[in-house]
Short mmCIF file of C-alpha atoms in Angstrom, two decimals:
data_model
loop_
_atom_site.label_atom_id
_atom_site.label_comp_id
_atom_site.label_asym_id
_atom_site.label_seq_id
_atom_site.Cartn_x
_atom_site.Cartn_y
_atom_site.Cartn_z
CA MET H 1 0.00 0.00 0.00
CA ILE H 2 2.60 2.51 1.06
CA PRO H 3 5.13 1.47 -1.64
CA ALA H 4 2.36 1.88 -4.24
CA GLY H 5 1.46 5.31 -2.89
CA LEU H 6 5.10 6.38 -2.91
CA THR H 7 5.51 5.14 -6.49
CA ALA H 8 2.45 7.13 -7.61
CA TYR H 9 3.88 10.21 -5.90
CA ALA H 10 7.27 9.73 -7.56
CA LEU H 11 5.65 9.33 -10.99
CA LEU H 12 3.66 12.52 -10.43
CA VAL H 13 6.74 14.54 -9.53
CA ALA H 14 9.00 12.95 -12.15
CA PHE H 15 6.62 13.33 -15.11
CA GLY H 16 4.05 15.92 -14.01
CA LEU H 17 6.23 18.66 -12.55
CA PRO H 18 8.87 19.26 -15.26
CA ARG H 19 6.65 20.69 -17.99
CA PRO H 20 4.93 23.39 -15.90
CA LEU H 21 8.22 24.25 -14.22
CA VAL H 22 10.09 24.60 -17.54
CA GLY H 23 7.25 26.72 -18.90
CA ALA H 24 6.84 28.92 -15.83
CA SER H 25 7.91 32.56 -16.19
CA TRP H 26 8.54 33.15 -12.48
CA THR H 27 11.72 31.04 -12.67
CA SER H 28 13.48 33.89 -14.51
CA ARG H 29 12.46 36.35 -11.81
CA ALA H 30 13.61 34.11 -8.96
CA PRO H 31 16.28 31.81 -10.41
CA ARG H 32 17.64 30.72 -7.03
CA LEU H 33 14.20 29.69 -5.83
CA ALA H 34 13.69 27.79 -9.09
CA ILE H 35 17.04 26.01 -8.65
CA SER H 36 15.97 24.98 -5.12
CA MET H 37 12.71 23.63 -6.47
CA TRP H 38 14.39 21.50 -9.13
CA LEU H 39 16.87 20.14 -6.60
CA ALA H 40 14.11 19.43 -4.05
CA ALA H 41 12.07 17.58 -6.69
CA ALA H 42 15.11 15.53 -7.72
CA ALA H 43 16.00 14.70 -4.11
CA SER H 44 12.41 13.72 -3.44
CA VAL H 45 12.19 11.36 -6.42
CA VAL H 46 15.58 9.78 -5.73
CA ALA H 47 14.68 9.28 -2.06
CA THR H 48 11.42 7.66 -3.14
CA LEU H 49 13.20 5.40 -5.64
CA ILE H 50 15.27 4.09 -2.74
CA LEU H 51 12.59 4.13 -0.03
CA ALA H 52 9.82 2.38 -1.99
CA PRO H 53 11.82 -0.86 -2.55
CA LEU H 54 13.21 -0.54 0.96
CA LEU H 55 9.67 -0.74 2.31
CA LEU H 56 9.23 -4.03 0.41
CA ILE H 57 12.29 -5.48 2.13
CA VAL H 58 11.73 -4.11 5.56
CA PRO H 59 8.20 -4.85 6.83
CA ASN H 60 6.03 -1.74 6.93
CA HIS H 61 6.09 -1.68 10.65
CA ALA H 62 9.79 -2.27 11.16
CA LEU H 63 10.48 1.36 11.71
CA GLY H 64 7.58 1.56 14.15
CA ASP H 65 8.87 -1.59 15.81
CA LEU H 66 12.26 0.01 16.13
CA LEU H 67 10.74 2.97 17.87
CA VAL H 68 8.73 0.63 20.12
CA LEU H 69 11.88 -1.35 20.96
CA LEU H 70 13.58 1.86 21.87
CA VAL H 71 10.68 2.76 24.08
CA GLN H 72 10.76 -0.72 25.68
CA TRP H 73 14.46 -0.46 26.21
CA CYS H 74 13.84 2.75 28.04
CA GLY H 75 11.32 0.84 30.13
CA TRP H 76 8.28 2.82 29.08
CA ALA H 77 6.17 0.00 27.61
CA ASP H 78 5.95 -3.79 27.48
CA HIS H 79 4.89 -5.47 24.24
CA GLN H 80 5.80 -8.62 22.25
CA LEU H 81 7.13 -8.09 18.70
CA PRO H 82 6.85 -10.53 15.76
CA VAL H 83 10.08 -11.96 14.28
CA PRO H 84 10.41 -10.92 10.58
CA THR H 85 10.66 -13.59 7.82
CA TRP H 86 11.66 -13.45 4.10
CA THR H 87 9.01 -13.28 1.33
CA ALA H 88 8.76 -12.75 -2.46
CA PRO H 89 8.06 -8.97 -2.35
CA GLN H 90 11.18 -8.64 -0.26
CA ALA H 91 13.24 -10.22 -3.04
CA ALA H 92 11.69 -7.74 -5.49
CA GLY H 93 12.57 -4.96 -3.09
CA VAL H 94 16.20 -6.09 -2.92
CA ALA H 95 16.37 -6.26 -6.73
CA GLY H 96 14.82 -2.80 -7.02
CA ILE H 97 17.12 -1.15 -4.55
CA LEU H 98 20.22 -2.79 -6.06
CA GLY H 99 19.12 -1.62 -9.51
CA VAL H 100 18.74 1.99 -8.40
CA MET H 101 22.02 1.92 -6.48
CA ALA H 102 23.90 0.37 -9.43
CA ARG H 103 22.62 2.97 -11.92
CA LEU H 104 23.38 5.81 -9.55
CA GLY H 105 26.82 4.45 -8.64
CA HIS H 106 27.76 3.92 -12.26
CA ALA H 107 26.68 7.43 -13.24
CA ILE H 108 28.54 8.99 -10.30
CA ALA H 109 31.72 7.15 -11.22
CA ALA H 110 31.48 7.93 -14.93
CA VAL H 111 30.71 11.64 -14.54
CA THR H 112 33.11 12.44 -11.70
CA LEU H 113 36.05 10.51 -13.14
CA THR H 114 35.88 12.17 -16.56
CA GLN H 115 35.33 15.51 -14.91
CA ARG H 116 38.29 15.12 -12.59
CA ARG H 117 40.60 14.15 -15.45
CA ILE H 118 39.54 17.08 -17.65
CA ARG H 119 39.60 19.54 -14.76
CA HIS H 120 43.05 18.48 -13.68
CA ARG H 121 44.38 18.94 -17.21
CA THR H 122 42.66 22.31 -17.74
CA HIS H 123 43.88 23.65 -14.40
CA ARG H 124 47.45 22.67 -15.19
CA ASP H 125 47.32 24.03 -18.75
CA ILE H 126 45.95 27.35 -17.60
CA ARG H 127 48.42 27.63 -14.75
CA LEU H 128 51.26 27.08 -17.19
CA ALA H 129 50.05 29.26 -20.06
CA GLY H 130 48.26 31.99 -18.11
CA ARG H 131 49.61 34.93 -16.15
CA PHE H 132 48.20 35.92 -12.78
CA HIS H 133 46.79 39.46 -12.69
CA PRO H 134 47.23 40.54 -9.07
CA THR H 135 44.96 43.61 -9.00
CA LEU H 136 41.99 41.85 -10.62
CA ASP H 137 42.81 38.52 -8.93
CA VAL H 138 42.23 36.62 -12.19
CA VAL H 139 44.37 34.58 -14.59
CA VAL H 140 44.89 36.16 -18.01
CA LEU H 141 45.38 34.05 -21.14
CA ASP H 142 47.18 35.75 -23.99
CA HIS H 143 44.54 35.19 -26.68
CA PRO H 144 42.77 37.71 -28.93
CA GLN H 145 39.25 36.20 -28.76
CA PRO H 146 37.37 38.03 -25.96
CA SER H 147 36.26 35.35 -23.53
CA ALA H 148 35.75 34.79 -19.82
CA PHE H 149 35.14 31.69 -17.73
CA CYS H 150 35.79 30.27 -14.31
CA LEU H 151 37.44 27.05 -13.27
CA PRO H 152 35.75 25.63 -10.19
CA GLY H 153 37.43 23.23 -7.81
CA ARG H 154 39.95 23.38 -5.04
CA ASP H 155 42.10 26.12 -6.58
CA ALA H 156 39.14 27.87 -8.19
CA THR H 157 39.97 30.81 -10.39
CA VAL H 158 38.46 33.27 -12.87
CA VAL H 159 40.11 33.29 -16.30
CA LEU H 160 39.96 36.14 -18.82
CA THR H 161 41.58 36.38 -22.22
CA ALA H 162 43.71 39.37 -23.16
CA GLY H 163 41.02 40.01 -25.81
CA ALA H 164 38.41 40.39 -23.07
CA LEU H 165 40.62 42.82 -21.14
CA ARG H 166 41.04 44.90 -24.29
CA THR H 167 37.38 44.84 -25.31
CA LEU H 168 35.59 45.39 -22.01
CA PRO H 169 35.28 48.85 -20.42
CA ALA H 170 36.23 48.86 -16.72
CA ALA H 171 32.64 48.71 -15.40
CA GLU H 172 31.74 45.76 -17.64
CA LEU H 173 34.94 44.00 -16.67
CA ARG H 174 33.83 44.24 -13.03
CA ALA H 175 30.43 42.83 -14.04
CA VAL H 176 32.01 39.84 -15.78
CA ILE H 177 34.28 39.07 -12.83
CA ALA H 178 31.40 39.45 -10.34
CA HIS H 179 29.31 37.06 -12.46
CA GLU H 180 32.05 34.42 -12.46
CA ARG H 181 32.71 34.81 -8.75
CA THR H 182 29.00 34.24 -8.08
CA HIS H 183 29.34 30.92 -9.95
CA LEU H 184 32.28 29.96 -7.75
CA ARG H 185 30.78 31.13 -4.45
CA GLY H 186 27.46 29.44 -5.24
CA ARG H 187 29.22 26.15 -6.09
CA HIS H 188 27.23 26.14 -9.32
CA HIS H 189 29.43 23.45 -10.82
CA LEU H 190 28.31 21.04 -8.07
CA ILE H 191 24.66 21.73 -8.88
CA LEU H 192 25.35 21.06 -12.56
CA THR H 193 27.42 17.97 -11.78
CA GLY H 194 24.58 16.54 -9.67
CA ALA H 195 22.17 17.24 -12.52
CA ALA H 196 24.52 15.59 -15.03
CA ILE H 197 24.82 12.50 -12.82
CA LEU H 198 21.04 12.16 -12.44
CA ASP H 199 20.50 12.79 -16.15
CA ARG H 200 22.95 10.02 -16.94
CA ALA H 201 21.55 7.61 -14.35
CA PHE H 202 17.83 8.11 -15.03
CA GLY H 203 17.96 9.96 -18.37
CA PRO H 204 14.63 8.99 -19.93
CA VAL H 205 12.74 10.33 -16.89
CA SER H 206 11.66 13.80 -17.95
CA LEU H 207 12.41 15.39 -14.55
CA PHE H 208 16.11 14.57 -14.80
CA GLU H 209 16.32 15.19 -18.52
CA ASP H 210 14.74 18.66 -18.27
CA MET H 211 16.46 19.58 -15.03
CA HIS H 212 19.94 19.44 -16.54
CA GLY H 213 19.27 21.98 -19.31
CA GLU H 214 17.10 24.17 -17.12
CA LEU H 215 19.69 24.37 -14.33
CA ARG H 216 22.33 25.46 -16.83
CA ARG H 217 20.10 28.37 -17.79
CA LEU H 218 19.16 29.19 -14.20
CA VAL H 219 22.71 29.29 -12.79
CA GLU H 220 23.59 31.89 -15.46
CA LEU H 221 20.63 34.01 -14.37
CA ALA H 222 21.60 33.58 -10.72
CA ALA H 223 25.17 34.65 -11.54
CA ASP H 224 23.84 37.68 -13.46
CA ASP H 225 21.82 38.60 -10.38
CA GLY H 226 25.00 38.27 -8.33
CA ALA H 227 26.74 40.65 -10.72
CA THR H 228 23.90 43.19 -10.47
CA ARG H 229 24.65 43.54 -6.77
CA HIS H 230 27.99 45.10 -7.80
CA CYS H 231 26.97 47.14 -10.85
CA PRO H 232 23.89 48.41 -12.71
CA ARG H 233 21.81 45.85 -14.63
CA HIS H 234 22.44 47.47 -18.02
CA THR H 235 26.20 47.21 -17.46
CA VAL H 236 25.86 43.45 -16.99
CA ALA H 237 23.66 43.30 -20.11
CA HIS H 238 26.23 45.14 -22.19
CA ALA H 239 29.02 42.90 -20.94
CA VAL H 240 27.04 39.81 -22.00
CA LEU H 241 26.36 41.37 -25.39
CA ARG H 242 30.00 42.30 -25.90
CA LEU H 243 31.35 38.85 -25.12
CA ALA H 244 28.60 37.15 -27.16
CA ALA H 245 29.78 38.93 -30.32
CA PRO H 246 30.49 36.39 -33.06
CA PRO H 247 34.21 35.68 -33.42
CA ALA H 248 36.09 36.50 -36.60
CA SER H 249 36.05 32.81 -37.53
CA ALA H 250 32.21 32.97 -37.38
CA LEU H 251 31.76 29.86 -35.27
CA GLY H 252 29.04 31.36 -33.08
CA MET H 253 26.16 29.20 -31.91
CA GLY H 254 22.46 29.93 -32.09
CA SER H 255 21.26 30.80 -28.63
CA THR H 256 17.88 32.13 -27.62
CA ALA H 257 19.01 31.73 -24.01
CA VAL H 258 21.51 34.60 -24.38
CA HIS H 259 18.81 36.78 -25.94
CA GLN H 260 16.48 36.19 -22.99
CA ARG H 261 19.31 36.68 -20.54
CA VAL H 262 20.18 40.13 -21.89
CA LEU H 263 16.58 41.32 -22.20
CA ARG H 264 15.85 40.12 -18.67
CA LEU H 265 18.64 42.38 -17.40
CA LEU H 266 17.36 45.36 -19.39
CA THR H 267 13.67 45.09 -18.55
CA ALA H 268 14.22 44.57 -14.80
CA GLN H 269 11.02 42.77 -13.79
CA ALA H 270 9.99 43.23 -10.19
CA PRO H 271 11.14 40.39 -7.93
CA LEU H 272 8.54 37.86 -6.76
CA GLY H 273 6.32 39.12 -3.96
CA GLY H 274 6.37 37.67 -0.45
CA PRO H 275 3.27 35.44 -0.80
CA ALA H 276 4.49 34.05 -4.14
CA VAL H 277 7.88 33.20 -2.61
CA ALA H 278 6.20 31.65 0.45
CA ALA H 279 3.94 29.46 -1.69
CA ARG H 280 6.93 28.14 -3.64
CA ALA H 281 8.97 27.62 -0.49
CA LEU H 282 6.07 25.59 0.88
CA LEU H 283 6.05 23.39 -2.24
CA ILE H 284 9.82 22.89 -1.86
CA ALA H 285 9.33 21.87 1.78
CA ALA H 286 6.54 19.50 0.77
CA LEU H 287 8.77 17.89 -1.87
CA LEU H 288 11.52 17.35 0.67
CA LEU H 289 9.29 16.09 3.49
CA THR H 290 6.75 13.90 1.67
CA PRO H 291 8.86 10.72 1.29
CA LEU H 292 10.02 10.89 4.89
CA THR H 293 6.56 11.61 6.23
CA VAL H 294 5.00 8.74 4.29
CA ILE H 295 7.39 6.16 5.67
CA THR H 296 7.39 7.41 9.23
CA MET H 297 3.60 7.79 9.42
CA PRO H 298 2.89 4.10 10.25
CA ALA H 299 5.79 4.15 12.65
CA LEU H 300 4.34 7.06 14.52
CA SER H 301 0.88 5.56 14.60
CA ASP H 302 2.42 2.25 15.82
CA LEU H 303 4.19 4.08 18.54
CA GLY H 304 0.95 5.71 19.56
CA TYR H 305 -0.79 2.30 19.58
CA HIS H 306 1.88 0.48 21.57
CA CYS H 307 2.31 3.15 24.11
CA ALA H 308 -1.37 3.88 24.60
CA MET N 1 54.27 19.35 -2.29
CA VAL N 2 52.45 18.45 -5.48
CA GLU N 3 51.04 21.99 -5.63
CA GLN N 4 54.51 23.47 -5.13
CA LEU N 5 55.92 21.39 -7.96
CA GLY N 6 53.01 22.51 -10.14
CA ASP N 7 53.81 26.15 -9.40
CA LEU N 8 57.46 25.47 -10.16
CA GLU N 9 56.47 23.94 -13.52
CA ALA N 10 54.57 27.12 -14.33
CA GLU N 11 57.48 29.33 -13.28
CA ILE N 12 59.99 27.34 -15.32
CA MET N 13 57.77 27.40 -18.42
CA ASP N 14 57.41 31.15 -17.98
CA ARG N 15 61.20 31.62 -17.94
CA VAL N 16 61.76 29.30 -20.91
CA TRP N 17 59.03 31.04 -22.92
CA SER N 18 60.50 34.45 -22.16
CA ALA N 19 64.03 33.37 -23.13
CA ARG N 20 65.47 34.15 -26.56
CA GLY N 21 67.08 30.80 -27.20
CA PRO N 22 67.67 27.33 -25.73
CA MET N 23 68.48 27.31 -22.01
CA ALA N 24 70.43 24.98 -19.74
CA VAL N 25 69.08 23.98 -16.32
CA ARG N 26 71.67 26.28 -14.75
CA ASP N 27 70.36 29.32 -16.71
CA VAL N 28 66.76 28.64 -15.70
CA ARG N 29 67.73 28.12 -12.07
CA GLY N 30 69.40 31.52 -12.03
CA LEU N 31 66.17 33.20 -13.18
CA LEU N 32 63.82 31.65 -10.59
CA ASP N 33 62.27 33.74 -7.82
CA ARG N 34 63.63 31.55 -5.02
CA PRO N 35 66.91 29.68 -4.65
CA LEU N 36 66.34 25.97 -5.39
CA ALA N 37 68.60 22.93 -5.57
CA TYR N 38 69.99 22.25 -9.04
CA THR N 39 68.61 18.71 -8.97
CA THR N 40 65.09 19.95 -8.16
CA VAL N 41 65.04 22.22 -11.20
CA MET N 42 66.59 19.47 -13.34
CA THR N 43 63.93 16.95 -12.23
CA VAL N 44 61.05 19.30 -12.99
CA MET N 45 62.50 20.22 -16.40
CA ASP N 46 63.00 16.56 -17.20
CA ARG N 47 59.36 15.98 -16.31
CA LEU N 48 58.25 18.87 -18.53
CA PHE N 49 60.24 17.27 -21.35
CA ARG N 50 58.55 13.91 -20.78
CA LYS N 51 55.13 15.56 -20.77
CA GLY N 52 55.91 17.16 -24.13
CA TRP N 53 56.15 20.75 -22.94
CA LEU N 54 59.86 21.18 -23.51
CA ALA N 55 62.11 20.01 -26.31
CA ARG N 56 65.78 19.40 -25.59
CA GLU N 57 69.07 18.73 -27.32
CA ARG N 58 72.28 17.42 -25.86
CA SER N 59 75.10 19.91 -25.46
CA GLY N 60 78.24 18.48 -23.92
CA ARG N 61 77.32 16.63 -20.72
CA SER N 62 73.93 18.33 -20.17
CA TYR N 63 70.81 19.32 -22.12
CA ARG N 64 69.64 22.62 -23.51
CA TYR N 65 65.90 23.13 -23.38
CA GLN N 66 63.39 25.16 -25.37
CA PRO N 67 59.59 25.21 -25.45
CA ALA N 68 57.95 22.60 -27.66
CA LEU N 69 55.27 25.14 -28.62
CA SER N 70 55.38 28.92 -28.32
CA ARG N 71 53.25 30.41 -25.58
CA SER N 72 50.78 31.86 -28.08
CA ALA N 73 50.51 28.63 -30.06
CA TYR N 74 49.97 26.76 -26.84
CA THR N 75 47.35 29.25 -25.64
CA ALA N 76 45.59 29.11 -29.01
CA ARG N 77 45.33 25.32 -28.74
CA LEU N 78 44.07 25.58 -25.18
CA MET N 79 41.49 28.23 -26.08
CA SER N 80 40.15 26.25 -29.03
CA GLU N 81 39.62 23.33 -26.63
CA VAL N 82 37.97 25.61 -24.09
CA LEU N 83 35.72 27.33 -26.62
CA SER N 84 34.60 24.11 -28.29
CA GLY N 85 34.42 22.01 -25.11
CA ALA N 86 30.83 21.00 -25.66
CA GLU N 87 30.91 17.58 -24.01
CA ASP N 88 31.10 18.67 -20.42
CA ARG N 89 30.05 22.29 -20.42
CA GLY N 90 29.31 23.56 -16.95
CA LEU N 91 31.11 20.79 -15.12
CA THR N 92 34.78 21.61 -15.44
CA LEU N 93 34.41 25.24 -16.42
CA LEU N 94 31.60 27.79 -16.66
CA HIS N 95 31.62 30.25 -19.56
CA PHE N 96 30.45 33.80 -19.09
CA VAL N 97 28.52 33.52 -22.34
CA GLU N 98 28.67 31.51 -25.57
CA THR N 99 29.38 33.47 -28.72
CA MET N 100 26.28 33.89 -30.87
CA ASN N 101 25.87 33.56 -34.62
CA ALA N 102 25.94 36.79 -36.60
CA ALA N 103 22.20 37.07 -37.34
CA GLU N 104 21.13 36.51 -33.74
CA TYR N 105 23.79 38.83 -32.46
CA GLU N 106 22.58 41.64 -34.71
CA SER N 107 18.97 41.21 -33.64
CA LEU N 108 19.99 41.21 -29.97
CA ARG N 109 22.18 44.25 -30.48
CA SER N 110 19.36 46.27 -32.02
CA ALA N 111 17.06 45.20 -29.17
CA VAL N 112 19.65 46.41 -26.66
CA GLN N 113 20.02 49.70 -28.52
CA TRP N 114 16.26 50.20 -28.43
CA HIS N 115 16.19 49.58 -24.68
CA GLU N 116 19.14 51.86 -24.25
CA GLY N 117 17.24 54.62 -26.07
CA GLN N 118 14.24 54.06 -23.80
CA ARG N 119 16.44 54.25 -20.75
CA ARG N 120 18.11 57.48 -21.86
CA ARG N 121 14.78 59.08 -22.77
CA GLY N 122 12.84 57.86 -19.78
CA GLY N 123 15.64 58.70 -17.37
CA ASP N 124 15.75 56.27 -14.51
CA ASP N 125 12.79 54.05 -15.37
CA ASP N 126 14.63 50.79 -14.81
CA GLY N 127 15.31 51.67 -11.21
CA THR N 128 19.09 51.58 -11.46
CA PRO N 129 21.14 54.55 -10.30
CA THR N 130 22.69 56.48 -13.17
CA ALA N 131 25.52 57.85 -11.06
#
C-alpha cells in the first residue's frame, strides 16, 4: 500500500512537474528559488526510488517496531514483537534497490572521473600558459578572442583572455568578474554535476532530462543577479552582449538563451512578492518532506498504539 | 608538495618562454624567484620534457631546453579546446557567455540599442542609479 502510494507520488513529480516548471515565467524572476525547487524535486524522487523498494524489504512496521523497541528499552512499555521472515516482495525490493544503487553508482563514477581528469588537465594548462593578474585577482590568457570563464574546484579561479581585457570597459569587466565569482561562491558546478549525474543515471525520466538543461540556464541568471549587486543591470547586459559577439572565424552558436538573458537584465522585472515566494517555499518543503513523512507515518501511529 | 611542484612547472615554463634561445638547467635556475637545488630544477624540467612541454638537445654533458610550442601557439590550442568544449560544459568550467551567430547577435544588439534609447529618454525608469 505505502510502496504503491510512494511510487504514484514519484511518478507525479518525475513526469508531471517538469513541464509546468520549464514553462513557468517566475523562474526567470527568482532563479535561485527555481534552482531549489528542481533540486528538491530531484532529491524527493531519488529518495522515493530508494525508499519504496526498501519498504518491500523491511516490513512496513519495522520502523515503528524500532521505535517501540527503543521505548521498551527505556522501560516505558511492554509489548511482544513478531520476528520478521523473508518473502517474495522482499526479493523484489532487494532487486529494485540494487538496480537503483547500481545505476546511480555507475553514473557517479562515470561523470566524476571524466570531470576530474579534464579539470586536472585544464587547471594545469591554464596555470602554465596563463599569467596571474594581481589587482583583478584573475588569470589572463594571452589570446585575442574576448572570452571569460571560471574554473571551479579546489584552486578555483576566474580566467579572462587578453582580448576580453582589451574589449571590455572597466565597469563591464567588473560585471564579468562578479558574475564568475558568483558561480564559484554558489558552487554552481556542483549543482550542474549533480544534474549531469542524475541525467545520466535516469535519463529517460523527464524530470532529470529537463532539469539538466534548465539548471544550466538558471545558474547563469543567478550569476547575473550576483553581478547586479555590484553594478547596474544594463552594465551586466552590455558585458554579455560584448562577449557574445560572433568571433572572426564565425563559429558562433544559435542561442535564444543569451537573448532572454540580456533582455531580462534590461527590462528589470519586479522580484517575486512575499506570498508568491512563500507558496513556492512551501512546495519545496513538501517535496523534501513527503517521502520521509509517508514512511514514518505508520511508525508514529504504531508508537501511539503500543504506548497507549 | 604536489602543488609546489606545479607552481614550479609554471614558473619554469614562464622563464623558458621568455628566453630568446635554448636554455640549460643552470640558466633557468638563475632566473627563478627563489633559490632551489639544481637537482630539483633538473627533475622538474625533465618531467616537462617527458610531458611534451619542452624540447631538448644534448650539449656536452647536459641538455639545452626550449619550449615545444610557443606560448601563443599553446594558448591558441588551449582556447580552441575551451571554446569548443561542448561535451562537459558547466562541469569543469563555466563560460560567461557563448558566442552567438551573426544574425542573432545583430537582432539582440538592435534590441539592446532600443532599450538603451528608452532608458536614456525615460531617465531612470529601470530603477538603477545612473551615477
